[in-house]
Amino acid sequence: MKTPSNNYQWVTTEDGSQTLHSDLYGEACHSTSGAKTETLLHYLEGCEVTTRIERFSPFEILEVGFGLGLGFLTTLEVLGTERSWHFVSMEIDPDLVKWFLDEYKSLPIIADAKWITPKLVEGQYQNVKLSIIVGDARVEVAPFLAQKNFHFHAIFQDAFSPKRNPHLWTVEWFELLRQHSHAECILSTYSASSSIRKSLLESGWKITKGHKFGPKRSSTRARLTGTNDEDILTHLERSPVTAIYDKNVGEFILKSKGES
Ligand SMILES: C[S@@+](CC[C@H](N)C(=O)[O-])C[C@H]1O[C@@H](n2cnc3c(N)ncnc32)[C@H](O)[C@@H]1O
């Protein structure tokens, strides 16, 4: 398969599925322990999509980081097109979006997809809608969401790691996501970092542990109702790291470099 641009290389992961390594961020888009398995575990299962879709129509999913589209393709494979769902994602690199639209043009929803503006691609097939916001999420997502009336039921928080992509793990970012979430939203992410857990807590999310996958000790789920996991709170109270705010992203990057 051709790569989206010279900035990416294909990596075959341990379950046989492929991911892309980004030279721009110095990181792969998925765990090398299994891109597809990780997507199923952290996002489809993590957000309890197959059970909760029966209660909300359309079921609204927000993905942070479109990448090579594996989150969308896996959701399509699991949910099909009979039930009603809307998948909204965002991607800073237009080369990835152009590559995806070309690579998957045999899928009806992609064959139908159009550039509505230079910053938005949309496609629809049967009861499924796909919207990809193209550009820097910190600039493009708030105005896009302000014009719509989304109440996301699931959030796949799948940016690159907090060290490489800190702007999408800040208190301000999670506050924006909370404002556009349904009261029963589940946000799921592969990260178990204390900083991002503090960012989630300070922006009003309740956090619990998610599945362990590959070498990571756990992952994180967040809800707007319920209680926090006591073990996590005890651990965070002892941890010297702080939540990430837009104003301290620079400091966070410097400290992270010191740690690695
Ligand atoms: C870990 S990958 C996402 C993988 C994807 N969910 C999949 O299943 O293929 C993270 C993606 O976030 C994108 N990204 C990073 N910073 C961004 C930003 N500020 N705005 C929008 N997208 C961003 C990267 O270009 C990358 O494609």
mmCIF file of N, CA and C and ligand atoms in Angstrom, residues 8 19 22 25 27-30 39 43 63-72 89-93 96 133 135-138 158-161 165 167-168 190, ligand 1:
data_model
loop_
_atom_site.group_PDB
_atom_site.id
_atom_site.type_symbol
_atom_site.label_atom_id
_atom_site.label_comp_id
_atom_site.label_asym_id
_atom_site.label_seq_id
_atom_site.Cartn_x
_atom_site.Cartn_y
_atom_site.Cartn_z
ATOM 1 N N TYR A 8 5.457 9.377 6.350
ATOM 2 C CA TYR A 8 4.922 8.186 7.034
ATOM 3 C C TYR A 8 5.563 6.909 6.514
ATOM 4 N N THR A 19 -0.270 -0.062 10.879
ATOM 5 C CA THR A 19 -0.431 1.326 11.297
ATOM 6 C C THR A 19 0.626 2.162 10.590
ATOM 7 N N SER A 22 4.534 8.195 12.102
ATOM 8 C CA SER A 22 4.635 9.581 11.637
ATOM 9 C C SER A 22 5.998 10.152 11.994
ATOM 10 N N TYR A 25 5.587 13.488 14.150
ATOM 11 C CA TYR A 25 5.380 13.381 15.602
ATOM 12 C C TYR A 25 6.330 12.382 16.267
ATOM 13 N N GLU A 27 6.198 9.130 16.222
ATOM 14 C CA GLU A 27 5.417 8.113 16.926
ATOM 15 C C GLU A 27 4.520 7.380 15.930
ATOM 16 N N ALA A 28 4.154 6.125 16.266
ATOM 17 C CA ALA A 28 3.194 5.393 15.434
ATOM 18 C C ALA A 28 1.782 5.747 15.880
ATOM 19 N N CYS A 29 0.839 5.586 14.952
ATOM 20 C CA CYS A 29 -0.561 5.929 15.257
ATOM 21 C C CYS A 29 -1.224 4.933 16.216
ATOM 22 N N HIS A 30 -0.633 3.739 16.371
ATOM 23 C CA HIS A 30 -1.233 2.734 17.257
ATOM 24 C C HIS A 30 -0.135 1.986 17.991
ATOM 25 N N THR A 39 -7.808 -0.818 18.844
ATOM 26 C CA THR A 39 -8.976 0.001 18.474
ATOM 27 C C THR A 39 -10.265 -0.632 19.011
ATOM 28 N N TYR A 43 -11.631 1.573 22.146
ATOM 29 C CA TYR A 43 -12.676 2.485 21.662
ATOM 30 C C TYR A 43 -14.040 1.807 21.536
ATOM 31 N N GLU A 63 -14.166 11.361 17.393
ATOM 32 C CA GLU A 63 -12.816 10.791 17.476
ATOM 33 C C GLU A 63 -11.799 11.927 17.431
ATOM 34 N N VAL A 64 -10.831 11.885 18.337
ATOM 35 C CA VAL A 64 -9.758 12.891 18.341
ATOM 36 C C VAL A 64 -8.567 12.280 17.621
ATOM 37 N N GLY A 65 -8.376 12.655 16.348
ATOM 38 C CA GLY A 65 -7.275 12.125 15.549
ATOM 39 C C GLY A 65 -7.752 11.053 14.574
ATOM 40 N N PHE A 66 -7.919 11.455 13.286
ATOM 41 C CA PHE A 66 -8.431 10.505 12.278
ATOM 42 C C PHE A 66 -7.342 9.542 11.828
ATOM 43 N N GLY A 67 -6.099 10.017 11.722
ATOM 44 C CA GLY A 67 -4.976 9.148 11.353
ATOM 45 C C GLY A 67 -5.212 8.442 10.039
ATOM 46 N N LEU A 68 -5.071 7.106 10.054
ATOM 47 C CA LEU A 68 -5.280 6.328 8.827
ATOM 48 C C LEU A 68 -6.710 5.830 8.723
ATOM 49 N N GLY A 69 -7.577 6.290 9.618
ATOM 50 C CA GLY A 69 -9.006 5.961 9.513
ATOM 51 C C GLY A 69 -9.380 4.632 10.131
ATOM 52 N N LEU A 70 -8.463 4.019 10.897
ATOM 53 C CA LEU A 70 -8.759 2.693 11.448
ATOM 54 C C LEU A 70 -9.920 2.751 12.456
ATOM 55 N N GLY A 71 -10.005 3.831 13.211
ATOM 56 C CA GLY A 71 -11.113 3.967 14.169
ATOM 57 C C GLY A 71 -12.448 3.966 13.443
ATOM 58 N N PHE A 72 -12.536 4.712 12.346
ATOM 59 C CA PHE A 72 -13.787 4.754 11.576
ATOM 60 C C PHE A 72 -14.064 3.403 10.918
ATOM 61 N N SER A 89 -14.722 13.174 13.137
ATOM 62 C CA SER A 89 -13.311 13.054 13.484
ATOM 63 C C SER A 89 -12.584 14.328 13.064
ATOM 64 N N MET A 90 -11.304 14.379 13.359
ATOM 65 C CA MET A 90 -10.526 15.590 13.048
ATOM 66 C C MET A 90 -9.113 15.180 12.666
ATOM 67 N N GLU A 91 -8.523 15.901 11.716
ATOM 68 C CA GLU A 91 -7.170 15.529 11.280
ATOM 69 C C GLU A 91 -6.422 16.772 10.800
ATOM 70 N N ILE A 92 -5.235 16.976 11.393
ATOM 71 C CA ILE A 92 -4.433 18.156 11.046
ATOM 72 C C ILE A 92 -3.730 17.994 9.693
ATOM 73 N N ASP A 93 -3.463 16.748 9.294
ATOM 74 C CA ASP A 93 -2.676 16.539 8.075
ATOM 75 C C ASP A 93 -3.605 16.197 6.897
ATOM 76 N N LEU A 96 -3.254 12.815 4.932
ATOM 77 C CA LEU A 96 -3.863 11.582 5.446
ATOM 78 C C LEU A 96 -5.305 11.459 4.962
ATOM 79 N N ILE A 133 -13.160 16.897 10.178
ATOM 80 C CA ILE A 133 -12.739 18.303 10.247
ATOM 81 C C ILE A 133 -11.248 18.302 9.928
ATOM 82 N N GLY A 135 -7.691 20.176 9.610
ATOM 83 C CA GLY A 135 -6.977 21.358 10.096
ATOM 84 C C GLY A 135 -6.646 21.152 11.556
ATOM 85 N N ASP A 136 -6.069 22.182 12.166
ATOM 86 C CA ASP A 136 -5.675 22.072 13.569
ATOM 87 C C ASP A 136 -6.913 22.073 14.450
ATOM 88 N N ALA A 137 -7.109 20.978 15.158
ATOM 89 C CA ALA A 137 -8.308 20.816 15.987
ATOM 90 C C ALA A 137 -8.475 21.966 16.974
ATOM 91 N N ARG A 138 -7.360 22.529 17.442
ATOM 92 C CA ARG A 138 -7.460 23.604 18.440
ATOM 93 C C ARG A 138 -8.099 24.855 17.843
ATOM 94 N N ASP A 158 -7.885 9.776 20.830
ATOM 95 C CA ASP A 158 -6.788 9.015 20.212
ATOM 96 C C ASP A 158 -5.779 9.939 19.535
ATOM 97 N N ALA A 159 -5.398 11.013 20.255
ATOM 98 C CA ALA A 159 -4.301 11.855 19.756
ATOM 99 C C ALA A 159 -2.993 11.097 19.964
ATOM 100 N N PHE A 160 -1.890 11.625 19.401
ATOM 101 C CA PHE A 160 -0.591 11.054 19.759
ATOM 102 C C PHE A 160 -0.380 11.246 21.264
ATOM 103 N N SER A 161 0.706 10.669 21.783
ATOM 104 C CA SER A 161 0.883 10.656 23.246
ATOM 105 C C SER A 161 0.939 12.079 23.806
ATOM 106 N N ASN A 165 1.964 15.356 21.759
ATOM 107 C CA ASN A 165 0.766 16.031 21.230
ATOM 108 C C ASN A 165 -0.015 16.686 22.388
ATOM 109 N N HIS A 167 -1.239 19.486 23.299
ATOM 110 C CA HIS A 167 -2.365 20.421 23.162
ATOM 111 C C HIS A 167 -3.717 19.718 23.137
ATOM 112 N N LEU A 168 -3.722 18.442 22.781
ATOM 113 C CA LEU A 168 -5.007 17.731 22.735
ATOM 114 C C LEU A 168 -5.255 16.907 24.000
ATOM 115 N N TYR A 190 -6.304 5.370 25.404
ATOM 116 C CA TYR A 190 -5.250 4.404 25.725
ATOM 117 C C TYR A 190 -4.329 4.925 26.826
HETATM 118 C C1 LIG B 1 -2.724 8.367 17.080
HETATM 119 S S1 LIG B 1 -3.163 9.074 15.531
HETATM 120 C C2 LIG B 1 -4.873 8.652 15.324
HETATM 121 C C3 LIG B 1 -5.126 7.263 14.805
HETATM 122 C C4 LIG B 1 -6.544 7.069 14.315
HETATM 123 N N1 LIG B 1 -7.506 7.220 15.372
HETATM 124 C C5 LIG B 1 -6.724 5.752 13.606
HETATM 125 O O1 LIG B 1 -7.419 4.873 14.147
HETATM 126 O O2 LIG B 1 -6.162 5.580 12.516
HETATM 127 C C6 LIG B 1 -3.326 10.784 15.965
HETATM 128 C C7 LIG B 1 -3.710 11.686 14.813
HETATM 129 O O3 LIG B 1 -3.997 12.982 15.341
HETATM 130 C C8 LIG B 1 -3.582 13.927 14.386
HETATM 131 N N2 LIG B 1 -3.388 15.222 15.082
HETATM 132 C C9 LIG B 1 -2.360 15.586 15.884
HETATM 133 N N3 LIG B 1 -2.505 16.855 16.310
HETATM 134 C C10 LIG B 1 -3.650 17.308 15.777
HETATM 135 C C11 LIG B 1 -4.345 18.557 15.836
HETATM 136 N N4 LIG B 1 -3.866 19.580 16.547
HETATM 137 N N5 LIG B 1 -5.499 18.667 15.153
HETATM 138 C C12 LIG B 1 -6.019 17.607 14.435
HETATM 139 N N6 LIG B 1 -5.387 16.413 14.333
HETATM 140 C C13 LIG B 1 -4.235 16.254 14.992
HETATM 141 C C14 LIG B 1 -2.298 13.351 13.836
HETATM 142 O O4 LIG B 1 -1.952 13.904 12.577
HETATM 143 C C15 LIG B 1 -2.624 11.866 13.787
HETATM 144 O O5 LIG B 1 -3.076 11.491 12.522
#
